[in-house]
CSV table of C-alpha atoms in Angstrom, one decimal:
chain,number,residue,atom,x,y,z
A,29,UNK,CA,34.1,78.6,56.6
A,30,UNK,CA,31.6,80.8,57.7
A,31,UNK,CA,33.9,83.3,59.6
A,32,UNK,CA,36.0,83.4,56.3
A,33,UNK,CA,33.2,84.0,54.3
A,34,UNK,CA,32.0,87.1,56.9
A,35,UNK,CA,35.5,88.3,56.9
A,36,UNK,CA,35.7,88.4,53.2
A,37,UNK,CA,32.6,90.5,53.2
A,38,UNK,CA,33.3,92.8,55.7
A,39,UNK,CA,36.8,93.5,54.1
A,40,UNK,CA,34.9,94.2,51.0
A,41,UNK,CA,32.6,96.6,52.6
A,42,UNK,CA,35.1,98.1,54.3
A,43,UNK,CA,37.3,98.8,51.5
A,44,UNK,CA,34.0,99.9,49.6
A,45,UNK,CA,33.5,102.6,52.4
A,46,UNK,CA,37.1,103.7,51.3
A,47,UNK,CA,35.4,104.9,47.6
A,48,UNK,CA,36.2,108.7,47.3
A,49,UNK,CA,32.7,109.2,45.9
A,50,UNK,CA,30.5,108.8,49.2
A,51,UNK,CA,27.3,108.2,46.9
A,52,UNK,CA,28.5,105.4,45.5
A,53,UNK,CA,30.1,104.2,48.6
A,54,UNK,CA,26.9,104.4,50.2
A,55,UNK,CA,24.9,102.3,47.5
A,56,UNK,CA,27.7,99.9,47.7
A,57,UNK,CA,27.5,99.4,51.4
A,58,UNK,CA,24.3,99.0,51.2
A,59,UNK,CA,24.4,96.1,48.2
A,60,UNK,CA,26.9,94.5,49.9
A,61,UNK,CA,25.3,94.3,53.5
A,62,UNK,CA,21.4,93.5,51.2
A,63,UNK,CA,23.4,90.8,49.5
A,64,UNK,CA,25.4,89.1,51.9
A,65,UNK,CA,26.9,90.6,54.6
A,66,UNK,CA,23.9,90.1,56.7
A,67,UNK,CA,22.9,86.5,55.4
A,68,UNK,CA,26.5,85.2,56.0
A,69,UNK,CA,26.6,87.3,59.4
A,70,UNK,CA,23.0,85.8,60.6
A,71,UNK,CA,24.5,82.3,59.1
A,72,UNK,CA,27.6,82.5,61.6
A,73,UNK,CA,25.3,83.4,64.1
A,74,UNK,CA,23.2,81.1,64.2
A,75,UNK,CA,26.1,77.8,63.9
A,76,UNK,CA,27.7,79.6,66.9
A,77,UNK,CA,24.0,79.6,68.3
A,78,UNK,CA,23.6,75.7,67.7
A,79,UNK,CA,27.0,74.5,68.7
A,80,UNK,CA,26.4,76.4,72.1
A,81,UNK,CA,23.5,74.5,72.4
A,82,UNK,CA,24.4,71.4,71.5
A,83,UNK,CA,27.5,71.2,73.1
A,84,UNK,CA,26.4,73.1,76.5
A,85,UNK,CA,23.0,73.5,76.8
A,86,UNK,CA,21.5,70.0,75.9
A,87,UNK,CA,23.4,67.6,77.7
A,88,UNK,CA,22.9,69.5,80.9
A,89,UNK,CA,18.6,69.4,80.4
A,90,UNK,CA,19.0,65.8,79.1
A,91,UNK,CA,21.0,65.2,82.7
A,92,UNK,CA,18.4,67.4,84.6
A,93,UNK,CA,15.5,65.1,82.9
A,94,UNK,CA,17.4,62.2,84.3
A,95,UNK,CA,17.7,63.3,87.6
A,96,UNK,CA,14.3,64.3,87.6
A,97,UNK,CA,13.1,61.3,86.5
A,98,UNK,CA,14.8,58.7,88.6
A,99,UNK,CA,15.2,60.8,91.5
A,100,UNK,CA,11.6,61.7,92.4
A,101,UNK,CA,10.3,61.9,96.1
A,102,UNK,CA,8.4,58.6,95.6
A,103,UNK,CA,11.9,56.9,94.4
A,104,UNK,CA,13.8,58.7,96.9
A,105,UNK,CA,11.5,57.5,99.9
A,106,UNK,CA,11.4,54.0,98.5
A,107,UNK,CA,15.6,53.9,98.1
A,108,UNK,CA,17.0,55.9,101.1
A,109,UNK,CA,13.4,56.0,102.9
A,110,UNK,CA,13.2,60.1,102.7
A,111,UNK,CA,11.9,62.0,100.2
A,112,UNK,CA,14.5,64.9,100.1
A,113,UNK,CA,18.5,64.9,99.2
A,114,UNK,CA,19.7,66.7,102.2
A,115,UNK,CA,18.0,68.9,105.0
A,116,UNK,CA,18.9,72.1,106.1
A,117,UNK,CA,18.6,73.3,109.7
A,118,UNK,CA,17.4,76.5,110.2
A,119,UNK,CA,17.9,78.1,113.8
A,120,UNK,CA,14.1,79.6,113.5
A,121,UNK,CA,11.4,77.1,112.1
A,122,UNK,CA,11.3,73.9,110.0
A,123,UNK,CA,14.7,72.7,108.1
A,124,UNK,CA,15.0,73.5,104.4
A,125,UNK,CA,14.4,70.2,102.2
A,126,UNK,CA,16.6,70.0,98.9
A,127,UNK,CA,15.1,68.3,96.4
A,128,UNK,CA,17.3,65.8,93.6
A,129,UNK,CA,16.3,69.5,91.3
A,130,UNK,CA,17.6,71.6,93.0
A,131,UNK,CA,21.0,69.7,94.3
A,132,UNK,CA,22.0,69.0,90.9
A,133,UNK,CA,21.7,72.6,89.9
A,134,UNK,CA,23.7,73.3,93.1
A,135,UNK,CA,26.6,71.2,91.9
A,136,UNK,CA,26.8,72.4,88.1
A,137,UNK,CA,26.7,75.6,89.9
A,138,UNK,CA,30.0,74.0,92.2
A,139,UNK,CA,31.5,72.4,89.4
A,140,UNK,CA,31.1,74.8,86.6
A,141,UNK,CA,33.1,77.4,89.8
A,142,UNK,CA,35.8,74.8,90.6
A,143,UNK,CA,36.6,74.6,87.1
A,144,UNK,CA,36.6,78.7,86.7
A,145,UNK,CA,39.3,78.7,89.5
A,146,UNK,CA,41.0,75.6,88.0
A,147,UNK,CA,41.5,77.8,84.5
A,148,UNK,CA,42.4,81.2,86.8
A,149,UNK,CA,44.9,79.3,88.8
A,150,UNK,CA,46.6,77.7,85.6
A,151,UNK,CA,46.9,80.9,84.1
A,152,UNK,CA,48.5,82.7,87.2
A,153,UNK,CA,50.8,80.0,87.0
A,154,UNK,CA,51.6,79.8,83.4
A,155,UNK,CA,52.4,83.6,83.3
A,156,UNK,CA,54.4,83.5,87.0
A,157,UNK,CA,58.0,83.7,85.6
A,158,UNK,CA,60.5,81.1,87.3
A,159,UNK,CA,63.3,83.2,89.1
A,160,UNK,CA,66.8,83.0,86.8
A,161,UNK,CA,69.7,81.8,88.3
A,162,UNK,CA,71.4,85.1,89.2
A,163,UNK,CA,68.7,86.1,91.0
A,164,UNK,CA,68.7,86.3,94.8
């Protein structure tokens, strides 16, 4: 409803721009964009903003709080007896230790890449045309 409603107002902008008296073209613009052109654009903007948010945003912090939470060093050492995820070797010095943090951002990183190259491959394939029967 909100895209409609920007659409409408832009049109009507736009076809106020198209006045042959560029004055009054000008002070039309203006009222239009003063009235609601802006409000309506900054409305749609901001319900794109939330449902981002809600949709994206907030169910990967509310998992990242659970992780956090139940996978502290303290709960890590009293489950698996080790305070760390996995353990790095590194040819000069100590191992790297990765925390329950910093794994779970690794696989949303993993994830959120397989499914990129999921969409990429289905695409490729979707617009790969089958060979017709007289070809060779």
């Amino acid at each position: 409803m909100l895209k409609e409603q920007f659409q409408y107002w832009y049109n009507l902008r736009q076809e106020a721009n198209r006045c042959d008296d560029p004055e009054k073209a000008n002070r039309l613009k203006r009222n239009i964009d003063q009235a609601e052109l802006n409000r309506v654009y900054y409305d749609y903007f901001f319900e794109g903003f939330m449902k981002s948010l809600l949709t994206r945003y907030l169910p990967l912090f509310l998992m990242l709080a659970y992780v956090n939470e139940a996978f502290k060093p303290s709960q890590l050492l009293e489950r698996f007896g080790r305070t760390y995820v996995i353990k790095v070797p590194v040819h000069a010095g100590e191992p790297i230790l990765m925390g329950s943090v910093f794994w779970f951002f690794l696989c949303v990183l993993f994830s959120y890449g397989l499914c990129s190259l999921g969409k990429s491959i289905g695409k490729k394939a979707r617009t790969r045309r089958p060979p017709s029967q007289g070809d060779p």
